[in-house]
Short mmCIF file of C-alpha atoms in Angstrom, two decimals:
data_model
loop_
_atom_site.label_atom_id
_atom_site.label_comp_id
_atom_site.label_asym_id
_atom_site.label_seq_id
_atom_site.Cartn_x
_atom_site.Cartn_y
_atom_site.Cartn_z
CA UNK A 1 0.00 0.00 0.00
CA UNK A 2 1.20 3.11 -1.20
CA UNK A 3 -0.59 6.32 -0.02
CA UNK A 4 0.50 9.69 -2.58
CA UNK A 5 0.06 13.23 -2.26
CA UNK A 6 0.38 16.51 -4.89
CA UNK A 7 0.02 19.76 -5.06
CA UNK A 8 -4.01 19.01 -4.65
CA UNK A 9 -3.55 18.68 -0.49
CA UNK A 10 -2.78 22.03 -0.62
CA UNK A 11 -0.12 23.15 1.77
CA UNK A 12 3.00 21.80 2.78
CA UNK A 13 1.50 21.50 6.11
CA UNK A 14 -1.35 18.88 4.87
CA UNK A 15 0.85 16.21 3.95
CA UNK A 16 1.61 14.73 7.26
CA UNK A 17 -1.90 15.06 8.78
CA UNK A 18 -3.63 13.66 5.03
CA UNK A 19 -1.09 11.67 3.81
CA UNK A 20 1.59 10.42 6.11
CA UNK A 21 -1.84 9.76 8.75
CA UNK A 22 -3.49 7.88 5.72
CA UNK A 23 -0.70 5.48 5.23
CA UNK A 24 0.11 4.83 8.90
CA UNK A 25 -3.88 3.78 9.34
CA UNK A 26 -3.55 1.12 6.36
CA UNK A 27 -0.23 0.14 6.96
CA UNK A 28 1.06 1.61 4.24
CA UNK A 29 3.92 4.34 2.93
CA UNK A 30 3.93 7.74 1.93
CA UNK A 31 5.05 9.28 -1.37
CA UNK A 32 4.85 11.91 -3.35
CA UNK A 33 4.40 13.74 -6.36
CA UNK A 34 7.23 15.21 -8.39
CA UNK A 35 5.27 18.89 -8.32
CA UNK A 36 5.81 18.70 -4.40
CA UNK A 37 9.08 17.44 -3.95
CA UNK A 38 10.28 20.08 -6.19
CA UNK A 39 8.22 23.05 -4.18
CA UNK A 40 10.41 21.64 -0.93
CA UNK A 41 7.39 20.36 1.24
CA UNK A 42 8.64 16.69 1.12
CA UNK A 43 12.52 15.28 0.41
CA UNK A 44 13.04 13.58 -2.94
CA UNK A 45 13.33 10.26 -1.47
CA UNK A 46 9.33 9.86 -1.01
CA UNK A 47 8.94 11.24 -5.02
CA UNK A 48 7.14 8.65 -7.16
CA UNK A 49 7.83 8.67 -11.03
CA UNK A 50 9.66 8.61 -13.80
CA UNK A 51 12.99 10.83 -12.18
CA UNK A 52 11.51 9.07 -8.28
CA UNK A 53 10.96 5.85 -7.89
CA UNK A 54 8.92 3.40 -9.73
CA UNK A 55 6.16 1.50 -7.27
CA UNK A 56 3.76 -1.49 -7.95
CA UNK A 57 1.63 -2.16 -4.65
CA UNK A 58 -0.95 -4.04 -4.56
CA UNK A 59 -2.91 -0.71 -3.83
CA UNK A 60 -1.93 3.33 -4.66
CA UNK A 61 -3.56 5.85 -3.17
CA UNK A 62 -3.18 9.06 -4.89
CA UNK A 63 -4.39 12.34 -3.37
CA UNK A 64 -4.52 15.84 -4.74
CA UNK A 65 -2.33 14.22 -7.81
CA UNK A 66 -3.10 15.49 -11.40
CA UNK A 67 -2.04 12.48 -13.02
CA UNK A 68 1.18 13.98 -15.20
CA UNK A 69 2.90 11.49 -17.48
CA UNK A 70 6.17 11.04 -15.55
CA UNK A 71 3.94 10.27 -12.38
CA UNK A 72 1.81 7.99 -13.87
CA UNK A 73 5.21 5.82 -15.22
CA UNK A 74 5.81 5.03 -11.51
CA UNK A 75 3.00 3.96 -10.34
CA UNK A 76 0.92 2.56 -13.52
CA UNK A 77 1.74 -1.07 -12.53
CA UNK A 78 0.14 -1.07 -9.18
CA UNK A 79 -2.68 -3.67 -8.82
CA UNK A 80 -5.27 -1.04 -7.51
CA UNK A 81 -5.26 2.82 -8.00
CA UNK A 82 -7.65 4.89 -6.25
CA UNK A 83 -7.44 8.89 -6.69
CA UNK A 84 -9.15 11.55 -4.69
CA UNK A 85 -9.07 15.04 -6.57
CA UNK A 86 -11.47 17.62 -7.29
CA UNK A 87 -11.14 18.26 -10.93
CA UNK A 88 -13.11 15.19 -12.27
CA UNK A 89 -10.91 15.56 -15.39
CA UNK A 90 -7.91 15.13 -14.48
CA UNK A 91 -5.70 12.29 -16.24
CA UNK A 92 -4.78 10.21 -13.14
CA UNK A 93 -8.90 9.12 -13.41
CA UNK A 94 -7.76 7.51 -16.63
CA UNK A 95 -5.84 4.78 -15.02
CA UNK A 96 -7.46 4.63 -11.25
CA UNK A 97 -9.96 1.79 -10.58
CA UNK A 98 -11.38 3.74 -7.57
CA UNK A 99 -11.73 7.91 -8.15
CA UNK A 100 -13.48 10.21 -5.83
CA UNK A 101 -14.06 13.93 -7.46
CA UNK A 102 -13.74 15.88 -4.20
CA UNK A 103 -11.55 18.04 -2.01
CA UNK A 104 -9.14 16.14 -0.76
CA UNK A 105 -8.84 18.21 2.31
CA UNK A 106 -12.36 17.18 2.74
CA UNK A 107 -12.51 13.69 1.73
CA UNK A 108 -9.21 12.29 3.25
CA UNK A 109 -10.11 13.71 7.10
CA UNK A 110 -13.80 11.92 6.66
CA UNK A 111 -12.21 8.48 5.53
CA UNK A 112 -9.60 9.02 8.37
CA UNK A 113 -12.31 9.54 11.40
CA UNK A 114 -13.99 6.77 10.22
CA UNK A 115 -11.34 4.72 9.51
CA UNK A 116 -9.73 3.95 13.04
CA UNK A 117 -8.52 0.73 12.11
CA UNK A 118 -12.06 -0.35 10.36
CA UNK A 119 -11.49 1.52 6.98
CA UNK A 120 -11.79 -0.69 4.14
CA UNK A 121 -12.29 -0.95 0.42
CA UNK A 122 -13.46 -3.77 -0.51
CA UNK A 123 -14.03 -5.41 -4.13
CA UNK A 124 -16.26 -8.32 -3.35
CA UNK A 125 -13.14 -10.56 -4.82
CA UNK A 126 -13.95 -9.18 -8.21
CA UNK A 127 -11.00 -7.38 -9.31
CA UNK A 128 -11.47 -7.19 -13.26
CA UNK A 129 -14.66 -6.37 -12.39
CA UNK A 130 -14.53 -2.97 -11.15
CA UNK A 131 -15.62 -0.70 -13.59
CA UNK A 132 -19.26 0.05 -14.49
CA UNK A 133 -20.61 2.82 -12.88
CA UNK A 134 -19.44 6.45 -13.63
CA UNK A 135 -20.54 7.72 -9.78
CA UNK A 136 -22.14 5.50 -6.87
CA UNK A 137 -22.56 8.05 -4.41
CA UNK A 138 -24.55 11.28 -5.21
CA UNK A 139 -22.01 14.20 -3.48
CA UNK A 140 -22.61 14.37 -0.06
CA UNK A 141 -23.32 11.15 0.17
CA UNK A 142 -22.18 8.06 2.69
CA UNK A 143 -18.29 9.64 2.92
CA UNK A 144 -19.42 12.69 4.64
CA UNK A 145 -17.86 15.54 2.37
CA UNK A 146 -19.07 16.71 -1.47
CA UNK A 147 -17.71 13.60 -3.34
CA UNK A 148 -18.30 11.87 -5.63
CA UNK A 149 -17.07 8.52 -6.86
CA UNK A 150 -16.31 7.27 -9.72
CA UNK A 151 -15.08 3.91 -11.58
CA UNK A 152 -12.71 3.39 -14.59
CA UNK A 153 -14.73 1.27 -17.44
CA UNK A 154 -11.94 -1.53 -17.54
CA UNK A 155 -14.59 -4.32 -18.05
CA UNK A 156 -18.68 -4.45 -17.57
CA UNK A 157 -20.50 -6.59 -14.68
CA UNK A 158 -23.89 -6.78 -15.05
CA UNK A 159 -25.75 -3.49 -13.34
CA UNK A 160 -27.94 -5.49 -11.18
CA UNK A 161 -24.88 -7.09 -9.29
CA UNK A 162 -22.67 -4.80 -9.11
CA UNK A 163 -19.33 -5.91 -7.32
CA UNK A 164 -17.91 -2.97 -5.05
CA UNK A 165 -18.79 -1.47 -1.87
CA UNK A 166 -17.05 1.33 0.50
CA UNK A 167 -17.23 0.97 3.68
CA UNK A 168 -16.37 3.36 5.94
#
């Protein structure tokens, strides 16, 4: 588990309470993205991409991360991507399995109070699966804060059994 942040958190001053506290609740590590190691709020050892390093967990978190090319050649070949950022066009949505259009300053705190140890994503053991629906949660909805969330179309289950639930 791999837990990412960019300029999208904000401030230097959000990346320990979003992402560092993100990663420590799943057991995970922090990185980041090439536009914030070079603005100084994280050391170029935690950069992901194609002048960082090149990662392939079985689960990337990317928060507040636009989705530029050299980023995207480090962390492609992870198993599952989820991204949280507010511009629902941004490029990292076009390789993420899991994307929630939302502030991540609002999104990541919600997941984190309700996560204590008990947040979990889960895929019904349906990996290739996850896909169908373009947003499962009106904004506002179950995660607390104006998101919404969104699935890649990598493959089509059947709308009546659809295979993923969040749980938070």
């Amino acid at each position: 588990m791999v837990v990412s942040g960019g300029r999208g958190i904000g401030e230097e001053a959000n990346y320990g309470p979003l992402v560092d506290t993100l990663a420590n609740l799943l057991n995970g590590a922090s990185g980041a993205s090439r536009a914030i190691v070079d603005a100084g709020w994280v050391p170029y050892s935690k950069q992901v991409g194609q002048t960082g390093k090149t990662v392939k967990p079985k689960v990337y978190i990317a928060l507040g991360i636009s989705g530029a090319t050299q980023h995207m050649v480090g962390m492609k070949g992870s198993d599952n991507i989820i991204a949280i950022n507010k511009d629902a066009e941004a490029p990292i949505f076009s390789v993420a399995d899991l994307g929630i259009v939302g502030d991540v300053t609002k999104v990541v705190p919600a997941l984190i109070e309700r996560g204590n140890g008990a947040l979990s994503l889960r895929f019904d053991g349906i990996q290739e699966s996850i896909g169908y629906a373009k947003q499962i949660v009106p904004e506002g909805g179950r995660l607390g804060a104006s998101a919404v969330i969104r699935l890649s179309a990598k493959t089509r289950p059947s709308p009546q059994n659809f295979p993923i639930s969040v749980r938070l």
